[in-house]
Short mmCIF file of C-alpha atoms and ligand atoms in Angstrom, two decimals:
data_model
loop_
_atom_site.label_atom_id
_atom_site.label_comp_id
_atom_site.label_asym_id
_atom_site.label_seq_id
_atom_site.Cartn_x
_atom_site.Cartn_y
_atom_site.Cartn_z
CA UNK A 197 76.64 -34.75 -101.98
CA UNK A 198 73.32 -36.45 -102.61
CA UNK A 199 71.35 -35.46 -99.51
CA UNK A 200 72.24 -31.79 -100.06
CA UNK A 201 71.38 -31.95 -103.74
CA UNK A 202 68.13 -33.61 -102.79
CA UNK A 203 67.12 -31.03 -100.18
CA UNK A 204 67.94 -28.15 -102.45
CA UNK A 205 66.44 -29.15 -105.75
CA UNK A 206 64.25 -32.18 -105.93
CA UNK A 207 60.66 -33.14 -105.53
CA UNK A 208 59.23 -36.58 -106.18
CA UNK A 209 56.95 -36.77 -109.23
CA UNK A 210 56.51 -40.54 -109.05
CA UNK A 211 57.82 -43.34 -106.86
CA UNK A 212 57.64 -47.12 -106.79
CA UNK A 213 59.13 -50.47 -107.80
CA UNK A 214 60.30 -51.36 -111.32
CA UNK A 215 62.46 -54.06 -112.82
CA UNK A 216 65.43 -52.62 -114.63
CA UNK A 217 68.69 -53.40 -116.32
CA UNK A 218 71.37 -51.24 -117.79
CA UNK A 219 71.81 -52.10 -121.45
CA UNK A 220 74.46 -49.65 -122.65
CA UNK A 221 76.89 -47.36 -120.84
CA UNK A 222 78.57 -44.54 -122.77
CA UNK A 223 77.56 -46.33 -125.95
CA UNK A 224 79.09 -49.64 -124.92
CA UNK A 225 76.81 -52.68 -124.76
CA UNK A 226 76.67 -54.39 -121.35
CA UNK A 227 75.49 -57.82 -120.29
CA UNK A 228 71.94 -57.52 -118.98
CA UNK A 229 71.40 -57.91 -115.26
CA UNK A 230 67.74 -57.46 -114.33
CA UNK A 231 67.04 -56.32 -110.79
CA UNK A 232 64.14 -54.75 -108.95
CA UNK A 233 64.68 -51.17 -107.86
CA UNK A 234 62.80 -48.55 -105.93
CA UNK A 235 62.51 -45.82 -108.55
CA UNK A 236 62.14 -42.09 -107.96
CA UNK A 237 61.18 -39.75 -110.77
CA UNK A 238 62.15 -36.11 -110.27
CA UNK A 239 62.08 -33.17 -112.65
CA UNK A 240 65.73 -33.74 -113.60
CA UNK A 241 66.62 -37.34 -112.83
CA UNK A 242 65.34 -40.87 -112.71
CA UNK A 243 66.92 -42.39 -109.63
CA UNK A 244 67.19 -46.11 -108.89
CA UNK A 245 67.56 -47.22 -105.29
CA UNK A 246 68.08 -50.71 -103.94
CA UNK A 247 64.80 -50.43 -102.03
CA UNK A 248 62.47 -47.88 -100.39
CA UNK A 249 64.57 -47.94 -97.21
CA UNK A 250 67.66 -46.89 -99.14
CA UNK A 251 65.79 -43.88 -100.47
CA UNK A 252 64.74 -42.86 -96.96
CA UNK A 253 68.31 -43.38 -95.75
CA UNK A 254 69.63 -41.10 -98.51
CA UNK A 255 67.21 -38.36 -97.47
CA UNK A 256 68.54 -38.76 -93.92
CA UNK A 257 72.09 -38.26 -95.10
CA UNK A 258 73.19 -41.85 -95.70
CA UNK A 259 73.95 -43.26 -99.09
CA UNK A 260 73.02 -42.43 -102.63
CA UNK A 261 71.17 -43.96 -105.57
CA UNK A 262 72.57 -47.03 -107.33
CA UNK A 263 71.90 -45.37 -110.65
CA UNK A 264 71.05 -41.83 -111.70
CA UNK A 265 69.70 -41.10 -115.17
CA UNK A 266 69.87 -37.54 -116.48
CA UNK A 267 66.53 -36.89 -118.15
CA UNK A 268 67.55 -33.71 -119.97
CA UNK A 269 67.62 -34.61 -123.65
CA UNK A 270 66.74 -38.24 -122.95
CA UNK A 271 64.29 -40.34 -124.92
CA UNK A 272 61.92 -43.03 -123.67
CA UNK A 273 60.43 -45.60 -126.02
CA UNK A 274 58.84 -49.02 -126.13
CA UNK A 275 61.53 -51.72 -126.36
CA UNK A 276 59.78 -54.92 -127.37
CA UNK A 277 62.70 -56.01 -129.51
CA UNK A 278 65.26 -55.50 -126.76
CA UNK A 279 63.86 -58.08 -124.36
CA UNK A 280 61.66 -61.15 -124.15
CA UNK A 281 59.88 -59.58 -121.17
CA UNK A 282 56.53 -57.87 -121.54
CA UNK A 283 55.91 -54.14 -121.02
CA UNK A 284 59.55 -53.16 -121.53
CA UNK A 285 60.68 -49.59 -122.21
CA UNK A 286 64.09 -48.09 -122.82
CA UNK A 287 65.44 -44.73 -121.70
CA UNK A 288 68.32 -43.44 -123.82
CA UNK A 289 70.38 -40.57 -122.48
CA UNK A 290 72.44 -37.90 -124.21
CA UNK A 291 75.61 -39.61 -122.97
CA UNK A 292 74.49 -42.84 -124.66
CA UNK A 293 73.49 -44.81 -121.61
CA UNK A 294 70.42 -47.01 -122.05
CA UNK A 295 68.34 -48.48 -119.26
CA UNK A 296 65.47 -50.89 -119.78
CA UNK A 297 62.59 -50.83 -117.32
CA UNK A 298 59.72 -53.23 -117.04
CA UNK A 299 56.68 -54.13 -114.98
CA UNK A 300 54.45 -57.17 -115.49
CA UNK A 301 51.46 -54.88 -115.05
CA UNK A 302 51.01 -52.92 -118.28
CA UNK A 303 49.13 -50.11 -116.52
CA UNK A 304 52.00 -49.63 -114.09
CA UNK A 305 54.58 -49.74 -116.86
CA UNK A 306 52.64 -47.23 -119.00
CA UNK A 307 52.19 -44.95 -116.05
CA UNK A 308 55.99 -44.78 -115.73
CA UNK A 309 56.31 -44.20 -119.47
CA UNK A 310 53.92 -41.24 -119.35
CA UNK A 311 55.47 -39.82 -116.19
CA UNK A 312 58.99 -39.99 -117.62
CA UNK A 313 57.87 -38.57 -120.99
CA UNK A 314 56.21 -35.65 -119.23
CA UNK A 315 59.33 -34.93 -117.17
CA UNK A 316 61.53 -35.06 -120.28
CA UNK A 317 59.24 -32.76 -122.23
CA UNK A 318 59.50 -30.13 -119.47
CA UNK A 319 63.30 -30.00 -119.77
CA UNK A 320 65.19 -27.58 -122.01
CA UNK A 321 66.82 -30.14 -124.34
CA UNK A 322 63.59 -31.91 -125.30
O1 LIG B 237 68.79 -59.85 -124.88
P1 LIG B 237 69.54 -61.00 -124.28
O2 LIG B 237 71.00 -60.77 -124.22
O3 LIG B 237 69.15 -62.32 -124.84
O4 LIG B 237 69.14 -60.98 -122.77
C1 LIG B 237 69.00 -62.03 -121.87
C2 LIG B 237 70.34 -62.45 -121.30
O5 LIG B 237 71.06 -61.34 -120.88
C3 LIG B 237 70.20 -63.38 -120.11
O6 LIG B 237 71.41 -63.60 -119.47
P2 LIG B 237 72.72 -64.33 -120.04
O7 LIG B 237 73.67 -63.18 -120.05
O8 LIG B 237 73.09 -65.35 -119.05
O9 LIG B 237 72.42 -64.83 -121.40
C4 LIG B 237 69.27 -62.82 -119.06
O10 LIG B 237 69.13 -63.71 -118.00
C5 LIG B 237 67.94 -62.50 -119.67
O11 LIG B 237 67.09 -61.96 -118.68
C6 LIG B 237 68.05 -61.56 -120.83
O12 LIG B 237 66.89 -61.38 -121.56
P3 LIG B 237 65.54 -60.62 -121.30
O13 LIG B 237 64.76 -61.07 -122.48
O14 LIG B 237 65.03 -61.10 -119.98
O15 LIG B 237 65.69 -59.13 -121.31
#
């Protein structure tokens, strides 16, 4: 139950819009499908919501994220070769899911990189 999990365990380290696409799921390559998400970084997870309203709705007991990335043991790296877009990074999880994220503004994109790296480095499997 997402709202309960949220109330019990999560605080927002960073929040805002990012373009993203899943690249691999359980090691299997997927067709890219870039979308803009409202992204929430917590100590444990990177959560992708359809928009800011959907995040608020989840906190009020309605709905859940579109995508939830487990940061424990994950890796985040620059991914220039994985896309023609600029400022692209890839998060690779222990369960071999890969998500690309991107922002046209390099400062914004780097700020997410550093935030995610910091969260990962505070987790036991890093
Ligand atoms: O790395 P790829 O496969 O060339 O990625 C592009 C394609 O997925 C493309 O869609 P098609 O599945 O119709 O070929 C997407 O529209 C592009 O956005 C993908 O590349 P970028 O470079 O934007 O990540």
